[in-house]
XYZ file of C-alpha atoms in Angstrom:
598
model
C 198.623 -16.685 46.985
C 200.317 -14.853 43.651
C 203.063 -15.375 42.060
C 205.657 -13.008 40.273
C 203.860 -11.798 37.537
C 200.214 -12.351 38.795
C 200.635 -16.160 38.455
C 198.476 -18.677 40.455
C 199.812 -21.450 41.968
C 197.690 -23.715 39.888
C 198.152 -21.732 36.152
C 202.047 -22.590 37.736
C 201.606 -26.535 37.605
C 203.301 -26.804 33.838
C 205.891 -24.467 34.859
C 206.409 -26.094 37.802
C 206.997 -29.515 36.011
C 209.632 -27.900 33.678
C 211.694 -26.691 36.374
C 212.217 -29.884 38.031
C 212.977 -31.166 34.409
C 215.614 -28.604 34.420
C 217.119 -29.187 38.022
C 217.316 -32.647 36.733
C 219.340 -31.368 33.994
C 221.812 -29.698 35.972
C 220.173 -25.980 34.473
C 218.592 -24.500 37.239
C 220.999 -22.367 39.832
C 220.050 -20.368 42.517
C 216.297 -19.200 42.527
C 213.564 -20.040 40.375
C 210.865 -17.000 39.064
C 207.789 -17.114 37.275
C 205.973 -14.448 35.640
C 203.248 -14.084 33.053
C 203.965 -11.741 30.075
C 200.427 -10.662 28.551
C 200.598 -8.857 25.061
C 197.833 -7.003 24.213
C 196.771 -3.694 22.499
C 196.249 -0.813 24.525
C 195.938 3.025 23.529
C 198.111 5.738 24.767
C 198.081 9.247 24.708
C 201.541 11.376 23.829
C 202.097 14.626 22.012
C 198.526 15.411 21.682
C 197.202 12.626 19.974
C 196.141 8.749 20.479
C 197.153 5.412 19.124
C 196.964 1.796 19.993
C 199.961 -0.075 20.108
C 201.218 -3.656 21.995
C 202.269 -3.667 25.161
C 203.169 -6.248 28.124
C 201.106 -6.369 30.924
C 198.996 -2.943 29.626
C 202.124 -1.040 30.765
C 204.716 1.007 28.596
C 207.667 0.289 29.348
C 207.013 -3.039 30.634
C 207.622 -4.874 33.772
C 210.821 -5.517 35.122
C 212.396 -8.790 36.323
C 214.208 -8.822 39.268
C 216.799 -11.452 40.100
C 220.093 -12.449 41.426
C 222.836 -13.568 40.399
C 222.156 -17.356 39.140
C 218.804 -17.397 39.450
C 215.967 -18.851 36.606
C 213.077 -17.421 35.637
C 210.198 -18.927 33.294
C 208.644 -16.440 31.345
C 204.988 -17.112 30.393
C 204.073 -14.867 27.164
C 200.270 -14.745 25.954
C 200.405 -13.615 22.590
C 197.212 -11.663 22.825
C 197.953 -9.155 19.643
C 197.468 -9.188 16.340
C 200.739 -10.881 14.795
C 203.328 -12.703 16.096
C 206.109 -11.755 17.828
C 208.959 -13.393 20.167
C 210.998 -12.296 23.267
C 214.881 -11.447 23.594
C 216.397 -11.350 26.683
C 219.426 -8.993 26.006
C 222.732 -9.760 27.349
C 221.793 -13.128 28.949
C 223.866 -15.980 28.206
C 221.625 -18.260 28.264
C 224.259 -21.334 28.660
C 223.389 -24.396 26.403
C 219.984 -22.769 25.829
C 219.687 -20.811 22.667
C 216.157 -21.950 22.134
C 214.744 -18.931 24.506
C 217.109 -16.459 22.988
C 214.291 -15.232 21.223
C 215.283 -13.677 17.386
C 212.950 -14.347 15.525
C 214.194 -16.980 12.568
C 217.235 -17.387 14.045
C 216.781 -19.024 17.299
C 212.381 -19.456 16.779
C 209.863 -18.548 15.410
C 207.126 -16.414 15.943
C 204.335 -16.715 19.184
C 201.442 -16.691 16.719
C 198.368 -15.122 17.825
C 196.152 -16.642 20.336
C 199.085 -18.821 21.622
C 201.403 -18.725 24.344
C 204.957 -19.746 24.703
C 207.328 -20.556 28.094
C 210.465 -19.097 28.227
C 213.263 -20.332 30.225
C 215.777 -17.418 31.037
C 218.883 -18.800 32.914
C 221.041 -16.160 34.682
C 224.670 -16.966 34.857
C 227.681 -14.497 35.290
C 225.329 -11.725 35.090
C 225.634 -8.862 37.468
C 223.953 -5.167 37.262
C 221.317 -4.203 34.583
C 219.914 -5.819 31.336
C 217.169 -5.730 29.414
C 214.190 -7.884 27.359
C 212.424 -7.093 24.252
C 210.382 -7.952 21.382
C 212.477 -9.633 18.524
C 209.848 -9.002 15.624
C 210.067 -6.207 13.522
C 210.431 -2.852 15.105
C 207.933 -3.948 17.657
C 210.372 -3.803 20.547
C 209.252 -0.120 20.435
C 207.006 -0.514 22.257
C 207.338 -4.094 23.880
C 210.594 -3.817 26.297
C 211.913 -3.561 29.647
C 214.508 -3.902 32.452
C 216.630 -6.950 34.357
C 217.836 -5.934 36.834
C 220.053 -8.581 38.513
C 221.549 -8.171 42.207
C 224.243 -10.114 43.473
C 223.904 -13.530 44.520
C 223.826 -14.699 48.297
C 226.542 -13.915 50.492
C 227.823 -11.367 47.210
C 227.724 -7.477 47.381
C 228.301 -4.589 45.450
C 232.018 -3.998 44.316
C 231.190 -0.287 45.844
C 229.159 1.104 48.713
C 225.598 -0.174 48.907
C 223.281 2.644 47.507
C 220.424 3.676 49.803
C 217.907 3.053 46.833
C 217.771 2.408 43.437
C 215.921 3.873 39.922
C 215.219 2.181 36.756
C 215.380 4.527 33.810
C 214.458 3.127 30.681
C 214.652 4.998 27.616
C 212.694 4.897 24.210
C 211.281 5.961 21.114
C 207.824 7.423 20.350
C 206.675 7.106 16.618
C 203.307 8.661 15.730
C 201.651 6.123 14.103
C 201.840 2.444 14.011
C 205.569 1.724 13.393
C 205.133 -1.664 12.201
C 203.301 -0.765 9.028
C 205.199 1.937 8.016
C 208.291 -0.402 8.478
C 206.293 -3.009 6.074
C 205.461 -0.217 3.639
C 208.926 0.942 3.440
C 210.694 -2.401 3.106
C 208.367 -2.913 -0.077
C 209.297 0.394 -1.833
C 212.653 0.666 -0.969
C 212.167 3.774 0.866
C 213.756 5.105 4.071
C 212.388 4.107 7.972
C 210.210 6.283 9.950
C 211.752 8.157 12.437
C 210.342 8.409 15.863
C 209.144 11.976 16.920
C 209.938 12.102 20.605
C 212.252 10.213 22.892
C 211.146 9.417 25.963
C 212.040 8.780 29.519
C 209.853 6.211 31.264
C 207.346 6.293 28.637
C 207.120 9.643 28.855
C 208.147 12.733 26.518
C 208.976 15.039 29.330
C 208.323 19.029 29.874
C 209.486 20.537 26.342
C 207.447 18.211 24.206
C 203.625 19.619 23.132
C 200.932 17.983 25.702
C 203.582 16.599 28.202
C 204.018 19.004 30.939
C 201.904 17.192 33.228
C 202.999 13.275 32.549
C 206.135 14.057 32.779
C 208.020 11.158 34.645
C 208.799 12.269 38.351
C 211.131 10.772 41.164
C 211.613 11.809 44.497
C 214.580 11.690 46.029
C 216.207 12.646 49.587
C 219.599 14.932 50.040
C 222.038 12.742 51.434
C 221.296 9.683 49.461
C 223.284 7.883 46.825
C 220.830 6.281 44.398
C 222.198 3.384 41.605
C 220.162 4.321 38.510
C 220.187 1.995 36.023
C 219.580 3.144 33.067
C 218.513 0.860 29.459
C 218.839 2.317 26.245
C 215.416 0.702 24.600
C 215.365 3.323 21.831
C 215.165 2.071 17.990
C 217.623 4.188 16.436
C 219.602 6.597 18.129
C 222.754 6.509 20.469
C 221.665 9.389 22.832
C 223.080 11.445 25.197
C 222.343 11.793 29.404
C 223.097 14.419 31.664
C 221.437 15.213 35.304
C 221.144 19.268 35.993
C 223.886 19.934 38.256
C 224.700 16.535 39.967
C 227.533 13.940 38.507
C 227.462 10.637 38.012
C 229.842 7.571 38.939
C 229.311 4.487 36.163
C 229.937 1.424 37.683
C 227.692 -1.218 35.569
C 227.354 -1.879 31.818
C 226.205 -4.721 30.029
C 225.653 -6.628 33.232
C 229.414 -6.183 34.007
C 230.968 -4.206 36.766
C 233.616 -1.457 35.293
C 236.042 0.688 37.221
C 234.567 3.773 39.034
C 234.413 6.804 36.915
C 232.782 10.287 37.605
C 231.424 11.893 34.751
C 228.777 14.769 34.493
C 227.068 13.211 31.367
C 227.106 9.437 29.613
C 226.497 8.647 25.885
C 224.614 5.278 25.261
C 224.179 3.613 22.355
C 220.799 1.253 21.680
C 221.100 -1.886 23.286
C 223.424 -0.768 26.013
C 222.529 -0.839 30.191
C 224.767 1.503 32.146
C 224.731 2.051 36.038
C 225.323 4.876 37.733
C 225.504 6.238 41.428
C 223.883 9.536 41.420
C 224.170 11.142 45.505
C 221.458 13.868 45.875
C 223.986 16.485 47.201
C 222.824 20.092 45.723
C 220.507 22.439 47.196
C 217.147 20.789 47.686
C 214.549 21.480 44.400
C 214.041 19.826 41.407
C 216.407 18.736 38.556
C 216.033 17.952 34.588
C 217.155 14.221 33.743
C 217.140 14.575 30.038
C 218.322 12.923 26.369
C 218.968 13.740 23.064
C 220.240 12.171 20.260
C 224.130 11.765 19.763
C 224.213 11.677 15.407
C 227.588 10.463 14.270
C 225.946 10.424 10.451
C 226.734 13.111 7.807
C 226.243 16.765 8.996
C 224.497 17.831 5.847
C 221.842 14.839 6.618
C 219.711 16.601 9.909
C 216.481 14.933 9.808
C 216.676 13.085 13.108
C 214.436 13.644 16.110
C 215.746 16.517 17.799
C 213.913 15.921 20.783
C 214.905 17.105 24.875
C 213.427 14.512 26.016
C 212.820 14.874 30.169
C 211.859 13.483 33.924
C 212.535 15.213 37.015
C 214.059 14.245 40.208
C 212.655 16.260 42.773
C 213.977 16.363 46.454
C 211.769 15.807 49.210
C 211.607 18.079 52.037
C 210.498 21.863 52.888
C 211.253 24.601 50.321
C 209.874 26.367 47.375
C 209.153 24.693 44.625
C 211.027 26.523 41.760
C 209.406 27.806 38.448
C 210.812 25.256 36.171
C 213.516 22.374 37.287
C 217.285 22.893 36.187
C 218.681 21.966 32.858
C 221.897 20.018 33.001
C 224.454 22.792 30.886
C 226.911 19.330 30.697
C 224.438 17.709 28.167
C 226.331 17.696 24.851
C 225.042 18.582 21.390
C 223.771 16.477 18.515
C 226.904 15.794 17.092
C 229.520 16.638 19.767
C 231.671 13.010 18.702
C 234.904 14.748 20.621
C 232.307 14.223 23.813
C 231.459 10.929 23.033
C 234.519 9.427 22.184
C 235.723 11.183 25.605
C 233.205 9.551 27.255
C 233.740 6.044 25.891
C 237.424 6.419 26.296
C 237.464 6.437 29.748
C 235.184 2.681 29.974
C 237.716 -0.124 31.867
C 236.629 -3.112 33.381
C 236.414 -3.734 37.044
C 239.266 -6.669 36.908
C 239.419 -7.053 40.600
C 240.018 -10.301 42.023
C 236.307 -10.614 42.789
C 235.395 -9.715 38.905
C 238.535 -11.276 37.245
C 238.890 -10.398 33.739
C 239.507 -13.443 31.325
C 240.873 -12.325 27.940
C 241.374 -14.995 25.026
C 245.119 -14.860 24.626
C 245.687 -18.239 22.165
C 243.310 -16.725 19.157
C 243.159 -19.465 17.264
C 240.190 -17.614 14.616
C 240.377 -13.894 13.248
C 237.992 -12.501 11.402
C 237.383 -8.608 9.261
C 234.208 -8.191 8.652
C 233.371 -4.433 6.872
C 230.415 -2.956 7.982
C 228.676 -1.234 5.271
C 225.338 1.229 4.099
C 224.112 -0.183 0.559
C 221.665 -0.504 -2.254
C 219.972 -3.350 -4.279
C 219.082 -2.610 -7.500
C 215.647 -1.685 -9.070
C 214.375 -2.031 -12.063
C 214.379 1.116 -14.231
C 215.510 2.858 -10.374
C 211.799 1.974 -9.496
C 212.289 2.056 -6.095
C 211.999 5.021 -3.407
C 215.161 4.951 -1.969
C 218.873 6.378 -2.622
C 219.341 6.293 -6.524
C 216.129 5.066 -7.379
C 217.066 1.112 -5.479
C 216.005 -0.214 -2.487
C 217.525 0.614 0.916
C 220.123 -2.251 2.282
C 223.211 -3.267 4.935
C 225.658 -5.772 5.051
C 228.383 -7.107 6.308
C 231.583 -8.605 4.763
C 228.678 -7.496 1.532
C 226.468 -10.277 2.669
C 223.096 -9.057 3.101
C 221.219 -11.188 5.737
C 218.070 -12.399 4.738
C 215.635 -14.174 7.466
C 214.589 -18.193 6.389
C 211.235 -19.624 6.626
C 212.787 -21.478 9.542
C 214.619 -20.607 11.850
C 218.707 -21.274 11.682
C 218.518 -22.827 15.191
C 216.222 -25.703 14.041
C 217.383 -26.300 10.534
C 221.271 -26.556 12.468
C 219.615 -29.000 15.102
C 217.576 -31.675 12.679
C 220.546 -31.193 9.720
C 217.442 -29.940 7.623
C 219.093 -28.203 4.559
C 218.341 -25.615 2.136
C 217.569 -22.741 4.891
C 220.806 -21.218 5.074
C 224.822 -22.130 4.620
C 227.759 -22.343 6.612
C 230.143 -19.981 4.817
C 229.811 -16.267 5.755
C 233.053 -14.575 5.133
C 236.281 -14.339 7.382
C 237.078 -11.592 4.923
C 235.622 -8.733 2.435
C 235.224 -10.183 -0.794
C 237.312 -7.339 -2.053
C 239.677 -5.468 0.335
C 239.435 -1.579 -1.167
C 240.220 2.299 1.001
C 237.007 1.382 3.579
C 236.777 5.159 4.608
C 237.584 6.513 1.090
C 235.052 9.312 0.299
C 232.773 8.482 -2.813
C 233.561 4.818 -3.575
C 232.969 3.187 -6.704
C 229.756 1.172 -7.652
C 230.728 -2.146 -7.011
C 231.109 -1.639 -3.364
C 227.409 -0.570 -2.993
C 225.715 -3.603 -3.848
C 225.840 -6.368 -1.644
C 224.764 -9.839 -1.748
C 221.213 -10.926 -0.547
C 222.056 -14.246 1.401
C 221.560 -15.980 4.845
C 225.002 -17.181 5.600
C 225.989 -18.047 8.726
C 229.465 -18.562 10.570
C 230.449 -21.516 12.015
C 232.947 -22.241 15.178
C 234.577 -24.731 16.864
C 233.740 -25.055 20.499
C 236.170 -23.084 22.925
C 238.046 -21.561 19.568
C 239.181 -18.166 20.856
C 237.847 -15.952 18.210
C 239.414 -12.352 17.599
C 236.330 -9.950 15.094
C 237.639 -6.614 13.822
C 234.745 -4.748 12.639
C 235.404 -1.876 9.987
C 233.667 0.685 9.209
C 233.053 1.894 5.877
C 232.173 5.034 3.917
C 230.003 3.027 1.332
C 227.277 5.260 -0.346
C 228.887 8.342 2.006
C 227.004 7.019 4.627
C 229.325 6.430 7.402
C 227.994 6.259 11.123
C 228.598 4.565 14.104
C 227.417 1.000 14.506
C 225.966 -0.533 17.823
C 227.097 -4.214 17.233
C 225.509 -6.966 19.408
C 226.031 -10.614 19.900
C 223.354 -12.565 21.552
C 224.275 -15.687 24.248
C 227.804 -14.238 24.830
C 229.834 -11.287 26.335
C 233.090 -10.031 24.271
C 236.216 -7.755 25.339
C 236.910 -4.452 23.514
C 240.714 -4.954 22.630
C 240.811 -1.569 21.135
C 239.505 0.600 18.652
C 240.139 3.834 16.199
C 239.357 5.447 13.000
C 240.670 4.760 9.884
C 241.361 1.542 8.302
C 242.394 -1.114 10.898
C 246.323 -1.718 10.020
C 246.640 -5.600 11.501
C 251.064 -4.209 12.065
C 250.028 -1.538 13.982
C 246.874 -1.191 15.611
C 247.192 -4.577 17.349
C 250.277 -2.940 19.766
C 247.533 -1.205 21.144
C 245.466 -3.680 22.356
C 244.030 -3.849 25.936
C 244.993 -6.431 27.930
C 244.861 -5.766 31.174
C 241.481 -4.130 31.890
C 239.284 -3.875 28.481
C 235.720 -3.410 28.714
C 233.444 -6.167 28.553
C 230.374 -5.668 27.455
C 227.223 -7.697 24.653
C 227.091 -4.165 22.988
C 229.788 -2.309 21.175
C 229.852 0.915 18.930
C 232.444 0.635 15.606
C 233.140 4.239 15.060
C 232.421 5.948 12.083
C 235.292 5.681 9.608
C 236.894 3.619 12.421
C 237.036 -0.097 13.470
C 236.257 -1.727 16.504
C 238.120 -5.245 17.453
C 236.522 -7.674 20.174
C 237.595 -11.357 21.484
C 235.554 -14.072 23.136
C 235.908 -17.599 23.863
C 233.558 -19.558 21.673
C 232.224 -21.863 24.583
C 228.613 -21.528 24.572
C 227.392 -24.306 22.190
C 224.316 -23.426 19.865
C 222.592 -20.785 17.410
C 223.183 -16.763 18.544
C 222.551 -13.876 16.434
C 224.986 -10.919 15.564
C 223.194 -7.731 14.178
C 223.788 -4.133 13.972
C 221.211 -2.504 17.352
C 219.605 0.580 14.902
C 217.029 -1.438 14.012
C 216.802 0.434 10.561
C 219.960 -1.591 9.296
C 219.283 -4.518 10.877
C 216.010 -4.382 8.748
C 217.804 -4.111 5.920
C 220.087 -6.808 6.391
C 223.398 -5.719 8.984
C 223.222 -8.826 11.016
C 224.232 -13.083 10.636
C 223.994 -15.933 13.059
C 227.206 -17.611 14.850
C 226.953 -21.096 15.191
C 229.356 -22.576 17.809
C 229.599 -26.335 17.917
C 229.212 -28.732 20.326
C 232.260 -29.934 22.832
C 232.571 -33.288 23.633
C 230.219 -34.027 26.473
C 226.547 -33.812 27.680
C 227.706 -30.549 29.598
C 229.604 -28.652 26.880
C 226.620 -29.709 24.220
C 223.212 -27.604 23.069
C 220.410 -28.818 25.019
C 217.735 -30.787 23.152
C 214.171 -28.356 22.736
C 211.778 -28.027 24.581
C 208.285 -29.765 23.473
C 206.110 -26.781 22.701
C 208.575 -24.867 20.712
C 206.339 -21.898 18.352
C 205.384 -23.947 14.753
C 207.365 -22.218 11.704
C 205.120 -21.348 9.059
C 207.461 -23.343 6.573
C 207.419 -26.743 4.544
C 205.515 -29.072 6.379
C 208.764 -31.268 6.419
C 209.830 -28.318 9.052
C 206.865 -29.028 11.649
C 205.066 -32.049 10.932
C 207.525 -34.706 11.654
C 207.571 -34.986 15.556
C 210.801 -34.248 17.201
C 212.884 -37.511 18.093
C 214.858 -36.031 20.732
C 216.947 -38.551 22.108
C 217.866 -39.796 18.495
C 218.307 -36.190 17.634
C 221.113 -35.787 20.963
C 222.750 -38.885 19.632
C 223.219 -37.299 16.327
C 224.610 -34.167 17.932
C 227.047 -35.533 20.192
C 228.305 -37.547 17.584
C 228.990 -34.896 15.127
């Protein structure tokens, strides 16, 4: 007999172990999956042309996990590639377990080559769609793919059951091998690559060259109402979605349930899961699914991928075929931001009695952190990017720079000298954030890794500004990993803390792991800080958080066993750091003495 995954029962016996271990611990709820995640190289063949590039389990996207609601799954990765890499599992809380978050130097460090590492992903309040990927560089490219999480026994949908279901994943192709050209540009300064075709299930679609006949196909029968859920895995891009001539009803994002609404297309920004009920109601044929890129960056600047990217649902039944599918006329142009903010506009949450809402209303930590494009200085402008200097992000002007060890470790042993406990509440310097050509000073930011620090169950209130530093304003997909947030409210311009606070949501506000601050605009989100460990904040274009647009949160311990960060597991990936980091064997019960006593 096989296992999720492909796993034998006796390649199962370790895994097997550790999940009594963690019913013991009071971790393991509902279900328990296993699957094997094998990394490998593979070639594929887009746009006329080959290349070999890592993929899980030879497939592109990869395969997706299916759950319910409370269920644990132990992820078996092979690290079968050439360099190392580790696994996020975005938008899962992972309570008390940061140590299978997966960034890599924040919460581990990398599955070297030729090793294997066991993840253990526990499921909480999560309900709808996430999504995993690589945490390594810009290897999530090609390494990534869906969650899809139903609801727990004796649950249901907040809506009609659908009569199926369709997993859309979404993604970037880049013609050669990403990775290198990332390294190469980091070096000189220069800009990122940019991909060269979006795609739709791994695949391009009908108006990109060599595609016509991979282009991703569904079929689907009139009558039905199918939940798609759809994962924006792309590197760079927010992007557009319309289907040709049938409407969609969002009811899912971020793994949270939102209010009903009927729209004819969606924007999603990287990072995000939406679902949608899609009924196959028009006359019988086939219909376009397609993308393209939403670009809130300068008009003048118009050298992102421009690609239609394309699959096809195609009803089943007796009629003739038509010459070419439908194109949705609803899709919206490159920069159509009146559409977009439209869209996002009408985003509530569910906040039924079933799917409460639970705002922090006793914020007892508030926090402005700008958000801002930048430049470190080169020698004799020696480098190849704006002004001669080298390419950078921030935020609050601290420029995050990865340790040789990862945060989560150095926090857990009290080993210093890997990062400090003082990012910013504030700007250094409070100036006219969406001012048009700002002086120098605000361009060059501070190369640091400084973390923020919270007291367990402080109710924290972020407002995240956005900035017109270097002219290069944009919207910016924030994420936080091991916690949801609420969208209180948001606009553009400088956030006035009289003002803009009286229009706070409080009744239904969206929550969601994934948030866009609007260019020249600001963004403000609350949580309750009650998930005790090391989690990761970055910007989701994986350009900026390359160049620095990203810190780690650590939240304390509470006063118990149960409100405290669980002690690691034993075969945790080595850092390639002072031996002092790895050699010394892990004294874990003296280590949770030391913890609960802090």
């Amino acid at each position: 007999m096989k296992m999720e995954g492909g796993r034998t029962p006796t390649a199962s016996a370790l895994l097997s172990l550790l999940v009594a271990a963690a019913f013991l611990l009071g971790a393991a709820h509902g279900k328990v999956h296993y699957y094997d995640f094998v990394l490998r190289e593979k070639n594929y063949t887009r746009l006329c042309s080959t290349k070999s590039m890592l993929v899980v389990n030879d497939s592109f996207p990869g395969p997706v996990i299916r759950v319910q609601k409370g269920d644990t799954v132990f992820v078996n990765v092979h690290n079968q590639g050439d360099y190392g890499i580790t696994i996020h599992w975005h938008g899962v809380k992972q309570p008390r377990n940061p140590w299978s978050d997966g960034p890599e130097y924040i919460t581990q460090c990398p599955i070297l080559p030729g090793t294997n590492f066991t993840y253990e992903v526990i499921f909480s309040k999560e309900e709808g769609t996430l999504w995993w990927h690589a945490h390594s560089d810009w290897t999530r490219s090609s390494v990534h793919g869906a969650i899809v999480i139903h609801p727990g026994e004796g649950t249901s949908y907040p809506y009609p059951t659908p009569d199926d279901e369709e997993v859309i994943v979404l993604g970037s192709w880049y013609e050669a091998d990403v990775n290198q050209e990332v390294a190469e540009d980091l070096v000189t300064g220069a800009d990122t690559p940019r991909s060269i075709s979006y795609v739709i299930n791994g695949q391009p679609g009908d108006f990109a060259n060599c595609s016509r006949n991979s282009t991703y196909r569904r079929v689907v029968d009139y009558g039905k109402t199918y939940l798609v859920r759809i994962v924006n895995a792309d590197m760079n891009a927010e992007l557009f979605l319309a289907i040709a001539e049938h409407n969609m009803t969002v009811v899912g994002m971020d793994g949270n349930y939102v209010k009903p609404v009927t729209v004819d297309f969606i924007v999603i920004s990287p990072g995000q899961t939406m679902d949608v009920l899609v009924t196959m109601n028009q006359t019988p044929g086939h219909y376009y699914i397609a993308i393209r890129q939403y670009d809130s960056a300068r008009p003048d600047v118009t050298d992102y991928d421009k690609t239609n990217a394309t699959a096809i649902f195609m009803y089943s039944g007796n009629y003739t075929t038509p010459a070419s599918p439908v194109f949705p006329h609803s899709l919206p142009t490159y920069e159509d931001f009146i559409a977009a903010d439209t869209f996002l506009g009408k985003l509530r949450s569910l906040a039924s009695a079933e799917h409460p809402v639970d705002v922090p209303m006793n914020v007892t930590k508030k926090m402005y952190i700008s958000v801002e494009m930048n430049q470190i200085l080169c020698p004799n402008e020696s480098c190849e990017g704006i002004n001669g200097n080298r390419l950078s992000s921030s935020l609050n002007n601290i420029s995050f720079v990865n340790p040789s060890t990862d945060v989560l470790l150095a926090y857990y042993r009290n080993l210093s000298g890997y990062y400090t406990p003082d990012f910013p509440n504030w700007p250094p310097t409070m100036f006219n954030f969406t001012a048009s050509d700002l002086p120098f000073n605000t361009t060059v930011p501070i190369q640091a890794t400084k973390v923020m620090v919270l007291e367990y169950d402080e109710e924290v209130e972020i407002t995240f500004q956005g900035t017109e530093v270097l002219n290069a304003s944009e919207n910016h997909p924030m994420h936080v990993h091991g916690y949801s947030f609420y969208v209180m409210g948001s606009g553009y311009g400088n956030f006035d803390n009289e003002t803009d606070p009286l229009t706070y949501n409080y009744v239904d506000p969206l929550e969601v792991t994934t948030i866009g601050v609007p260019k020249n605009g600001w963004v403000t989100i609350r949580f309750k800080a009650n998930n005790p460990g090391v989690w990761f904040w970055h910007c989701h274009l994986d350009r900026h958080l390359s160049w620095g647009m990203s810190t780690a949160m650590i939240v304390k311990n509470g006063g118990t066993p149960e409100t405290s960060l669980r002690s690691p597991p034993p075969n945790m990936p080595p850092c390639q750091a002072s031996f002092v980091t790895y050699l010394e064997p892990f004294d874990d019960q003296t280590d949770q003495i030391k913890l609960f006593s802090n």
